[in-house]
XYZ file of C-alpha atoms in Angstrom:
696
model
C -3.418 -1.654 -0.126
C -6.174 -3.261 -2.225
C -9.071 -4.980 -0.425
C -10.059 -8.392 -1.813
C -13.232 -10.213 -0.696
C -13.842 -13.961 -0.943
C -17.171 -15.726 -1.523
C -17.942 -15.679 2.228
C -17.286 -11.889 2.302
C -14.060 -12.233 4.308
C -11.711 -9.335 3.507
C -7.983 -9.595 2.761
C -5.333 -6.968 1.998
C -2.752 -7.084 -0.793
C -0.366 -4.764 -2.615
C -0.670 -4.845 -6.399
C 0.369 -3.129 -9.577
C -2.814 -2.208 -11.461
C -3.665 -1.277 -15.052
C -7.166 0.261 -15.258
C -9.059 0.726 -18.529
C -12.127 2.944 -19.090
C -13.802 3.264 -22.483
C -16.848 4.838 -24.065
C -19.647 2.255 -23.731
C -17.022 -0.337 -22.809
C -16.316 -2.387 -19.752
C -14.279 -0.881 -16.967
C -11.614 -3.466 -16.414
C -8.463 -4.100 -14.403
C -5.390 -6.192 -14.915
C -2.816 -6.455 -12.183
C -0.007 -8.302 -10.449
C -0.170 -9.131 -6.722
C 3.232 -8.823 -5.025
C 2.366 -8.763 -1.314
C -0.582 -10.333 0.505
C 0.012 -14.026 1.190
C -3.638 -14.781 2.000
C -4.762 -13.391 -1.347
C -1.978 -15.026 -3.342
C -2.607 -18.430 -1.756
C -6.406 -18.482 -1.718
C -7.684 -16.326 -4.601
C -10.425 -18.256 -6.405
C -13.669 -18.013 -8.365
C -16.139 -15.546 -6.920
C -13.532 -13.184 -5.442
C -14.030 -9.442 -5.806
C -11.881 -6.398 -5.119
C -12.450 -2.724 -4.458
C -10.400 -0.189 -6.414
C -10.982 3.579 -6.427
C -14.382 3.037 -4.733
C -15.614 0.650 -7.448
C -16.298 -3.066 -7.158
C -14.655 -5.447 -9.642
C -15.058 -9.214 -10.106
C -11.935 -11.344 -10.644
C -12.378 -13.359 -13.858
C -8.888 -14.816 -14.401
C -5.780 -15.338 -12.285
C -2.377 -16.929 -12.901
C 0.014 -17.918 -10.126
C 3.760 -17.600 -10.746
C 5.595 -19.782 -8.210
C 9.019 -18.648 -9.414
C 8.402 -14.957 -8.777
C 5.839 -15.574 -6.001
C 3.280 -13.329 -7.704
C -0.272 -13.679 -8.978
C -1.475 -11.980 -12.181
C -5.206 -11.352 -12.453
C -7.851 -9.620 -14.535
C -11.174 -8.240 -13.349
C -14.230 -6.443 -14.733
C -16.559 -3.954 -13.133
C -19.284 -5.766 -11.202
C -22.108 -4.389 -13.399
C -20.766 -6.017 -16.569
C -20.043 -9.311 -14.805
C -23.403 -9.588 -13.054
C -25.406 -8.535 -16.125
C -23.506 -11.020 -18.323
C -24.299 -13.802 -15.822
C -28.029 -12.998 -15.578
C -30.440 -14.325 -18.208
C -33.536 -12.664 -19.696
C -36.037 -15.445 -20.357
C -38.563 -13.610 -22.516
C -38.870 -12.925 -26.246
C -40.175 -9.575 -27.520
C -41.430 -8.474 -30.932
C -42.718 -5.164 -32.211
C -41.999 -1.532 -31.327
C -41.375 -0.390 -27.737
C -39.998 2.751 -26.034
C -36.380 2.657 -24.815
C -37.615 2.860 -21.206
C -39.616 -0.358 -21.626
C -36.520 -2.268 -22.739
C -34.487 -0.838 -19.859
C -37.195 -1.562 -17.239
C -37.315 -5.193 -18.331
C -33.537 -5.644 -18.319
C -32.890 -3.998 -14.948
C -35.764 -5.639 -13.066
C -34.464 -7.654 -10.104
C -30.776 -7.032 -10.862
C -30.078 -4.560 -8.049
C -29.197 -1.897 -10.619
C -31.243 1.153 -11.643
C -30.917 3.521 -14.581
C -31.149 7.245 -15.257
C -32.126 8.087 -18.865
C -31.617 11.638 -20.192
C -31.654 10.667 -23.911
C -34.710 11.372 -26.058
C -35.191 8.299 -28.263
C -38.208 7.371 -30.370
C -39.719 3.913 -29.943
C -38.028 1.291 -32.083
C -38.838 -2.193 -33.256
C -37.134 -5.462 -32.313
C -37.726 -8.942 -33.633
C -37.160 -12.031 -31.462
C -35.419 -9.852 -28.882
C -34.595 -11.736 -25.684
C -33.637 -15.254 -24.500
C -30.038 -14.228 -23.871
C -27.891 -12.701 -21.151
C -28.918 -9.221 -20.036
C -25.603 -7.572 -20.937
C -25.786 -8.647 -24.582
C -29.367 -7.444 -24.820
C -28.470 -4.152 -23.119
C -25.617 -3.507 -25.581
C -27.970 -4.323 -28.456
C -30.554 -1.665 -27.560
C -27.827 0.884 -26.705
C -26.437 0.437 -30.238
C -29.848 0.681 -31.909
C -30.904 3.715 -29.872
C -27.555 5.370 -30.763
C -26.967 6.458 -27.144
C -24.131 5.988 -24.661
C -23.926 5.026 -21.001
C -21.720 5.071 -17.916
C -21.910 3.174 -14.615
C -21.545 4.765 -11.167
C -22.085 2.335 -8.321
C -25.490 0.727 -8.894
C -26.794 3.476 -11.223
C -26.434 3.294 -15.025
C -26.605 6.702 -16.714
C -27.978 6.598 -20.279
C -27.093 9.811 -22.157
C -27.130 11.081 -25.757
C -23.334 11.242 -25.659
C -20.745 10.968 -22.897
C -18.212 13.652 -22.096
C -17.938 17.348 -22.911
C -16.630 19.481 -25.765
C -13.698 21.162 -24.006
C -11.430 24.025 -24.990
C -8.362 22.085 -23.826
C -5.446 22.152 -26.295
C -2.737 19.482 -26.172
C 0.426 20.371 -28.085
C 3.588 18.424 -28.804
C 6.646 19.611 -26.798
C 4.346 21.739 -24.623
C 2.346 19.220 -22.638
C 2.236 16.178 -24.933
C 4.851 13.513 -24.289
C 4.303 11.091 -27.180
C 1.724 10.522 -29.895
C 1.047 7.488 -32.068
C -1.456 7.110 -34.921
C -2.662 3.649 -36.002
C -4.738 2.864 -39.088
C -6.973 -0.040 -40.153
C -8.245 -0.145 -43.758
C -10.078 -3.493 -43.622
C -13.429 -1.647 -43.875
C -12.169 1.157 -46.130
C -14.740 2.456 -48.672
C -14.932 5.321 -51.188
C -18.587 4.962 -52.230
C -21.848 4.489 -50.358
C -25.615 4.364 -50.911
C -28.558 5.041 -48.628
C -32.183 3.895 -48.779
C -34.846 5.631 -46.699
C -38.659 5.705 -46.507
C -40.949 4.314 -49.217
C -43.113 6.794 -51.117
C -46.053 4.644 -50.035
C -45.356 3.569 -46.425
C -47.330 0.325 -46.666
C -46.099 -0.656 -50.127
C -42.538 -2.014 -50.262
C -42.737 -2.068 -54.078
C -43.160 1.704 -54.284
C -40.280 4.087 -55.023
C -37.860 4.607 -52.119
C -35.846 7.627 -50.988
C -32.313 6.987 -52.319
C -28.979 8.855 -52.101
C -25.345 8.109 -53.013
C -21.999 9.535 -51.888
C -18.476 9.511 -53.358
C -15.555 10.400 -51.120
C -12.756 12.769 -52.235
C -10.576 9.686 -52.811
C -13.093 7.962 -55.098
C -11.352 9.022 -58.349
C -7.896 8.232 -56.942
C -8.672 4.580 -56.188
C -11.225 3.943 -58.972
C -8.748 3.089 -61.804
C -7.302 0.199 -59.794
C -10.220 -1.013 -57.629
C -13.339 0.570 -59.096
C -15.908 1.787 -56.588
C -14.965 0.526 -53.113
C -18.460 0.245 -51.680
C -19.607 0.445 -48.087
C -22.524 -1.574 -46.717
C -25.689 0.394 -47.616
C -27.578 2.397 -45.023
C -31.166 1.049 -45.153
C -33.507 2.697 -42.648
C -37.153 3.598 -43.344
C -37.046 6.243 -40.627
C -35.134 8.592 -42.970
C -37.637 10.788 -44.867
C -35.310 13.712 -45.687
C -32.577 13.208 -48.279
C -30.012 15.472 -46.553
C -30.287 13.526 -43.306
C -29.862 10.204 -45.104
C -26.900 11.566 -47.077
C -25.240 12.692 -43.834
C -25.540 9.147 -42.471
C -24.036 7.624 -45.618
C -21.232 10.214 -45.708
C -20.347 9.512 -42.078
C -20.216 5.779 -42.714
C -17.890 6.134 -45.715
C -15.639 8.796 -44.208
C -15.164 6.752 -41.018
C -14.641 3.436 -42.828
C -10.885 3.768 -42.454
C -10.522 3.269 -38.716
C -7.878 5.463 -37.097
C -6.990 5.827 -33.441
C -4.687 8.440 -31.936
C -2.865 7.342 -28.773
C -1.514 10.068 -26.507
C 0.823 9.777 -23.548
C -0.003 12.931 -21.589
C 2.546 14.651 -19.392
C -0.140 16.612 -17.566
C -3.381 17.208 -19.407
C -4.822 18.997 -16.396
C -2.086 21.622 -16.333
C -3.318 23.138 -19.629
C -6.912 23.615 -18.578
C -8.362 20.105 -18.631
C -10.813 20.373 -15.754
C -10.677 16.759 -14.577
C -7.960 15.014 -12.559
C -8.324 12.000 -14.856
C -9.107 11.957 -18.582
C -12.781 11.036 -19.112
C -13.951 8.901 -22.031
C -16.232 10.910 -24.306
C -14.524 14.277 -23.884
C -13.446 16.218 -26.988
C -10.002 17.864 -26.930
C -7.860 19.603 -29.542
C -4.525 17.925 -30.360
C -1.678 19.627 -32.231
C 1.461 17.728 -33.276
C 3.557 19.389 -35.971
C 5.769 16.301 -36.221
C 2.766 14.268 -37.358
C 1.249 17.171 -39.328
C -1.847 16.733 -37.173
C -4.093 19.475 -35.765
C -7.768 18.891 -35.028
C -10.445 18.028 -32.480
C -10.583 14.393 -31.367
C -12.647 12.416 -28.895
C -11.304 10.408 -25.968
C -12.658 6.879 -26.422
C -10.453 4.940 -23.975
C -8.259 5.758 -20.954
C -5.668 3.318 -19.601
C -3.907 4.126 -16.310
C -1.094 2.316 -14.493
C -0.865 2.311 -10.678
C 2.086 1.085 -8.620
C 1.807 -0.930 -5.387
C 1.488 2.306 -3.394
C -1.650 3.231 -5.337
C 0.128 6.068 -7.136
C -0.837 6.602 -10.782
C 2.389 6.343 -12.795
C 1.109 6.626 -16.386
C -2.075 7.570 -18.212
C -2.535 6.643 -21.858
C -5.425 8.257 -23.734
C -6.761 6.776 -26.969
C -8.725 9.113 -29.231
C -10.887 8.218 -32.216
C -13.654 9.502 -34.531
C -11.232 11.366 -36.790
C -12.628 12.848 -39.990
C -11.582 11.383 -43.325
C -9.660 14.533 -44.265
C -7.539 14.148 -41.121
C -6.890 10.512 -41.979
C -5.717 11.338 -45.494
C -3.252 14.013 -44.481
C -1.913 11.777 -41.716
C -0.642 9.340 -44.331
C 1.657 12.086 -45.643
C 3.196 13.058 -42.329
C 6.768 13.791 -41.410
C 6.818 10.444 -39.643
C 6.117 8.572 -42.898
C 8.831 10.534 -44.721
C 11.358 9.755 -41.990
C 10.469 6.050 -42.056
C 10.947 5.902 -45.835
C 14.235 7.787 -45.719
C 12.895 10.845 -47.579
C 13.534 13.203 -44.658
C 16.007 13.514 -41.796
C 14.998 13.147 -38.182
C 14.275 16.642 -36.802
C 16.906 17.872 -34.331
C 14.340 18.325 -31.590
C 13.713 14.562 -31.674
C 17.255 13.969 -30.392
C 18.308 14.447 -26.796
C 21.581 16.231 -26.087
C 23.183 12.925 -25.053
C 22.308 11.321 -28.381
C 23.751 14.317 -30.235
C 27.027 14.098 -28.277
C 27.322 10.373 -29.008
C 26.602 11.046 -32.681
C 29.360 13.653 -32.865
C 31.850 11.284 -31.227
C 31.035 8.475 -33.622
C 31.360 10.710 -36.668
C 34.744 12.059 -35.534
C 36.266 8.593 -35.005
C 39.075 7.383 -37.327
C 38.219 3.768 -38.033
C 39.125 1.111 -40.590
C 36.182 -1.052 -41.698
C 36.561 -4.647 -42.877
C 33.757 -6.647 -44.449
C 34.353 -10.317 -43.582
C 32.410 -13.575 -43.214
C 32.120 -12.728 -39.503
C 30.447 -9.424 -40.294
C 31.569 -5.807 -40.375
C 34.688 -5.267 -38.235
C 35.780 -1.750 -37.205
C 39.403 -1.363 -36.046
C 40.843 1.773 -34.486
C 43.673 2.981 -36.722
C 45.619 4.278 -33.727
C 45.093 1.205 -31.491
C 44.412 -2.161 -33.148
C 43.297 -3.636 -29.803
C 40.115 -1.549 -30.024
C 37.748 -3.577 -32.175
C 34.017 -3.420 -32.829
C 32.229 -6.257 -34.651
C 28.720 -6.045 -36.097
C 26.814 -9.022 -37.513
C 23.435 -10.751 -37.301
C 24.241 -12.028 -33.785
C 24.731 -8.527 -32.406
C 27.403 -5.938 -31.648
C 30.596 -6.662 -29.734
C 33.276 -4.287 -28.371
C 36.773 -5.573 -27.628
C 39.895 -3.989 -26.120
C 42.218 -6.962 -26.739
C 42.134 -7.199 -30.510
C 38.955 -9.288 -30.669
C 39.988 -12.101 -28.315
C 37.154 -11.291 -25.910
C 34.141 -8.990 -26.089
C 33.457 -7.784 -22.558
C 30.842 -5.353 -23.862
C 28.235 -6.717 -26.249
C 24.643 -6.424 -27.409
C 22.965 -9.658 -28.534
C 19.472 -11.114 -28.641
C 20.095 -12.533 -25.157
C 20.734 -9.088 -23.685
C 23.471 -6.551 -22.986
C 26.802 -7.517 -21.394
C 29.011 -4.801 -19.900
C 31.566 -4.571 -17.131
C 30.570 -0.996 -16.378
C 27.566 1.155 -17.207
C 27.760 4.916 -16.681
C 24.756 7.211 -16.530
C 23.009 9.800 -14.404
C 19.831 7.712 -14.411
C 19.405 4.029 -15.206
C 15.718 3.156 -15.384
C 13.895 -0.024 -16.193
C 11.384 -2.581 -15.022
C 13.756 -4.604 -12.860
C 17.368 -4.870 -11.666
C 19.144 -7.857 -10.104
C 22.508 -8.470 -8.449
C 23.594 -11.987 -7.499
C 26.465 -13.365 -5.400
C 28.397 -16.576 -5.904
C 26.647 -18.076 -2.858
C 23.274 -17.667 -4.554
C 21.981 -14.617 -2.693
C 20.382 -12.015 -4.944
C 18.947 -8.528 -4.613
C 16.178 -7.584 -7.033
C 14.695 -4.136 -7.513
C 11.334 -4.206 -9.290
C 8.465 -1.718 -9.216
C 10.095 0.267 -6.425
C 10.525 -2.800 -4.171
C 13.916 -4.218 -3.080
C 13.826 -7.988 -2.404
C 16.390 -10.381 -0.873
C 16.252 -13.814 -2.547
C 18.222 -17.042 -2.565
C 17.376 -20.027 -4.748
C 13.941 -18.558 -5.576
C 13.118 -18.158 -1.876
C 12.319 -14.604 -0.791
C 13.529 -13.620 2.686
C 12.393 -10.005 2.902
C 11.938 -6.716 1.106
C 12.028 -2.938 1.355
C 8.963 -1.260 -0.119
C 6.721 1.783 0.125
C 3.506 1.771 2.173
C 0.113 3.370 1.660
C -2.790 4.240 3.924
C -5.188 1.274 3.705
C -8.217 3.571 3.943
C -7.230 6.363 1.549
C -4.637 4.667 -0.677
C -2.318 7.673 -0.174
C 1.429 6.848 0.153
C 2.607 7.421 3.711
C 6.085 5.917 4.117
C 8.056 2.708 3.652
C 8.477 -0.629 5.431
C 11.075 -3.380 5.777
C 9.408 -6.811 5.612
C 10.692 -10.234 6.558
C 8.857 -13.203 5.116
C 7.421 -15.853 7.447
C 10.084 -18.299 8.570
C 13.031 -15.969 7.971
C 15.168 -13.779 10.235
C 15.624 -10.034 9.953
C 18.400 -8.329 11.907
C 20.408 -5.112 12.126
C 23.993 -6.096 12.956
C 27.215 -4.568 14.229
C 30.411 -5.777 12.545
C 33.286 -6.589 14.904
C 37.056 -6.334 14.413
C 37.200 -10.019 13.369
C 34.792 -9.392 10.504
C 31.961 -11.260 12.190
C 28.690 -9.446 12.876
C 26.426 -9.589 15.901
C 22.773 -8.482 15.889
C 21.636 -5.317 17.654
C 17.993 -5.754 16.626
C 16.482 -9.009 15.403
C 13.077 -10.359 14.306
C 13.418 -14.162 14.668
C 12.103 -16.729 12.209
C 9.531 -17.821 14.821
C 7.748 -14.447 14.631
C 4.273 -14.464 13.049
C 1.586 -11.787 12.562
C -0.346 -13.301 15.486
C 2.724 -13.657 17.713
C 5.124 -10.845 16.822
C 8.570 -11.185 18.401
C 11.839 -9.284 18.393
C 15.164 -9.183 20.245
C 16.942 -5.974 21.248
C 20.603 -6.497 22.145
C 23.220 -4.071 23.428
C 22.865 -0.983 25.589
C 20.219 1.721 25.346
C 22.020 5.080 25.107
C 18.974 7.347 25.308
C 15.990 7.846 27.635
C 13.094 5.428 27.266
C 10.121 7.718 26.624
C 6.543 6.781 25.687
C 3.688 9.055 24.569
C 1.195 6.194 24.431
C -2.220 7.424 25.681
C -3.182 5.823 28.971
C 0.355 4.983 30.068
C 3.242 2.715 29.156
C 3.278 -1.071 29.555
C 6.327 -3.248 30.186
C 5.231 -6.809 30.788
C 6.173 -10.491 30.756
C 4.122 -13.642 31.217
C 6.122 -14.821 34.263
C 8.615 -12.368 35.751
C 9.945 -8.870 35.057
C 13.345 -7.894 36.520
C 15.256 -4.602 36.534
C 19.027 -4.532 37.019
C 21.315 -1.591 37.695
C 24.623 -3.510 37.908
C 25.072 -4.544 34.295
C 22.676 -7.461 34.511
C 24.589 -9.432 37.165
C 21.781 -9.135 39.722
C 18.216 -7.858 39.809
C 17.470 -4.946 42.146
C 13.739 -4.923 41.346
C 11.522 -7.835 40.356
C 7.809 -8.127 39.558
C 6.045 -11.476 39.648
C 2.372 -12.334 39.261
C 1.773 -12.252 43.047
C 4.566 -10.084 44.475
C 7.088 -7.276 43.984
C 10.634 -7.761 45.319
C 13.364 -5.173 46.025
C 17.025 -5.946 46.734
C 19.027 -3.234 48.510
C 17.836 0.001 50.083
C 14.424 1.358 49.089
C 13.905 5.140 49.108
C 10.717 7.114 48.572
C 11.274 10.818 47.805
C 8.684 13.425 48.691
C 6.012 10.804 49.393
C 4.983 7.999 51.718
C 4.965 4.202 51.611
C 1.307 3.174 51.669
C -0.815 0.058 51.712
C -4.101 0.380 49.831
C -6.986 -0.919 51.947
C -10.621 -1.468 50.940
C -13.059 0.301 53.290
C -16.785 0.877 53.320
C -16.038 4.291 51.777
C -13.698 3.213 49.015
C -9.996 2.352 48.914
C -7.880 4.209 51.455
C -4.090 4.577 51.850
C -2.478 3.492 55.122
C 1.032 5.023 55.391
C 3.921 2.989 56.821
C 5.238 3.914 60.289
C 8.616 5.688 59.923
C 11.433 5.701 62.567
C 14.773 7.447 62.724
C 16.525 4.059 63.210
C 16.083 0.612 61.698
C 13.761 -1.441 63.948
C 11.816 -4.700 63.690
C 8.776 -5.152 65.918
C 6.370 -7.769 67.245
C 3.091 -7.514 69.189
C 1.285 -9.939 71.538
C -0.843 -10.468 74.693
C -0.219 -12.360 77.967
C -1.271 -12.676 81.655
C 0.680 -12.721 84.951
C 0.277 -15.763 87.209
C -0.362 -16.254 90.936
C 3.185 -15.068 91.594
C 2.358 -11.825 89.731
C 4.974 -12.535 86.958
C 5.069 -14.116 83.501
C 7.898 -14.984 81.064
C 7.361 -13.938 77.410
C 9.650 -15.752 74.940
C 10.687 -13.865 71.819
C 9.533 -15.635 68.626
C 12.614 -17.469 67.243
C 12.040 -16.001 63.768
C 11.792 -12.497 65.217
C 14.903 -13.255 67.280
C 16.714 -14.025 63.984
C 15.758 -10.587 62.690
C 16.751 -8.417 65.671
C 19.973 -8.079 67.649
C 19.030 -8.445 71.335
C 22.631 -7.763 72.359
C 21.612 -4.187 71.757
C 18.992 -2.698 74.072
C 15.472 -3.392 72.865
C 12.210 -1.860 73.966
C 9.023 -3.455 75.392
C 5.842 -1.367 75.620
C 2.988 -2.599 77.887
C -0.764 -1.936 77.790
C -2.937 -2.884 80.837
C -6.087 -4.936 80.223
C -6.733 -5.391 84.019
C -6.996 -3.111 87.048
C -3.329 -3.513 87.823
C 0.060 -1.903 87.299
C 2.654 -3.622 85.007
C 6.400 -3.286 84.405
C 9.252 -5.173 82.686
C 11.249 -6.714 85.455
C 13.854 -8.454 83.254
C 15.093 -8.307 79.612
C 16.866 -11.520 78.544
C 18.570 -12.416 75.259
C 15.557 -14.307 73.914
C 12.863 -13.472 76.467
C 11.582 -10.807 78.822
C 9.647 -10.991 82.164
C 6.637 -8.824 82.990
C 5.533 -8.245 86.629
C 2.262 -6.841 88.031
C 1.030 -5.683 91.465
C -1.952 -8.054 91.252
C -2.059 -11.762 90.363
C -3.777 -13.077 87.186
C -3.674 -9.704 85.399
C -3.979 -9.419 81.549
C -1.902 -7.052 79.424
C -0.666 -6.402 75.876
C 2.942 -5.944 74.810
C 4.870 -4.502 71.837
C 8.522 -5.371 71.182
C 10.903 -3.195 69.074
C 14.499 -4.298 68.402
C 17.240 -3.117 66.061
C 17.467 -5.070 62.758
C 20.509 -7.311 62.540
C 23.190 -5.764 60.345
C 21.667 -2.288 60.564
C 22.047 -1.684 64.328
C 24.066 1.537 63.997
C 22.025 3.200 61.239
C 20.314 6.439 62.145
C 18.948 8.956 59.634
C 21.290 7.591 56.941
C 22.753 10.153 54.538
C 21.577 9.334 50.969
C 24.423 11.424 49.476
C 21.844 13.082 47.166
C 22.214 16.862 46.828
C 19.572 19.479 46.216
C 20.718 19.655 42.593
C 20.191 15.900 42.292
C 16.651 16.365 43.513
C 16.037 19.166 41.041
C 16.783 16.715 38.249
C 14.004 14.427 39.470
C 10.982 15.830 37.651
C 8.164 16.992 39.915
C 9.859 16.399 43.266
C 10.610 19.949 44.390
C 9.245 22.287 41.698
C 8.938 25.244 44.098
C 11.995 24.769 46.264
C 13.018 22.451 49.081
C 9.585 22.077 50.666
C 10.594 18.708 52.135
C 13.224 20.374 54.378
C 12.000 21.673 57.753
C 13.883 24.489 59.512
C 14.624 24.599 63.253
C 14.843 28.387 63.306
């Protein structure tokens, strides 16, 4: 994931393909394509920044592609952007040390510098009144130094990089090599003018040198002396030093860059994980007749949406003139001009096999207005046509060409190969649904609308790949289905179109065939906003229900190896009050009363309690005296009982216990559970049957 930041410093996440460029004394820049991250794609604007490989970049351009639902952007390292947007409103003249120029440019910018280059003071005329980046580049060029940026510190050095012993060799650890030339500034002759013999007299004789390159005589008959711009610098007082400067200017006038695609530069001793601009390496490529030390001047790296570097291209420059000359006579030039055959090692085994098959074919060629037509002598239905429109292959005598190569693309009914690679693949149905595979991401699309995708994921903090994810776009369903015998499918798991990042939803259908286990720290939550029910009869009825203010149980309720408690708040914390247990199923009621003048009183059973107990069965009444008298139950009626005392007006308390209706005959009911059943209940009887008491 790449972190983008808007003008108000709000952060957003997106997945992008990135191309990163680093160069000697050049801007660090990015170009990329955003594939995932709706907030970024919809809202990216001026002033946005992003963080990539611990460096801050400023977005300078962006292009939205509605068809592919992507955004292409370019960005530069923050230092170059901020310095180019900050003016220097002074004008300097005369000679000043390098540090004075740097102090003035960096003042108030938030950036500091570290200078390890020894540079004599130099003169500037009308220097200033421009942006700070342009002025900075100007003094860097004149001081003949280089720089790099790390965070908010700019390191000014005599030269970047190191002279390494690393050797890169074709077919050993070099994948491809390409040499480009530019002769627009080509010269064979140069002059240099140094200090005056009398420093304060510009009419006095001046130190002067001239240089002719080894190719001077070769080009002179046709062009004469091809002259370079003179080197004019009064600081040169020694002829050899001035001649060296002129020689370097002439010999490097033919610009050449060597581009390398490295398989693994580090595996042959390169001590850095990434190629560093400024480093010197030795490159050997017999195919190009090239073998010498070159300098890395630019590094371009590609990163996929997982943050994995997929390609690193290294551009080298500063080649000597002798290297340039012999490069023009390479094997590559001879092959291009037809003077030499392609070396066998340039061909893969598959190409060689195809070549052998083509050469062994027995074919009749016809040159017609339609182009060159090849007809198999043994089967006239096999026809190949070649013309300016392309190549076509027919198996029906030329009526149709089901395999063809034209400017519009390649058409084929079947393609065979161990590996088919490319930027993107697409399959499309007649109903309009399409699957596209681009940059390692599989997308489901219909009529330019994307429904979901399968892609790799990375750690948002480290950028390291850590897995893959299946995404459904907002407003679309995602389901895993089971196909029935009638060909129709029903979902087993479904994310509905109403699901959003703030209100994630899913449906889980069917039966769970494995234990439901959670290792979540702190416990496991199962919750609902209104009611939670548990069924053990296939969903026909609920045996257990939780509401906001109550818990309900239908059927018998058993507690193994424990007690049924009510939690009560006391002055010394919350205490458990166990339920009273009986061998039979009773319902009770408690009350108080008082006998009258006739020493008796009738106590009516509460009608609701009467509904709960069966008074046809004997019920029990327990009495407690609250007066100096003796009490007894003199009569037990169906819905009442009478209490008598030996003294009038005597108070007492009573407790009624009657058998619950429907459960009158239950006594110590057998649960049908065995000891082995209990052993399966984790934690109930770990050390034996301690809940069983012996009568022996």
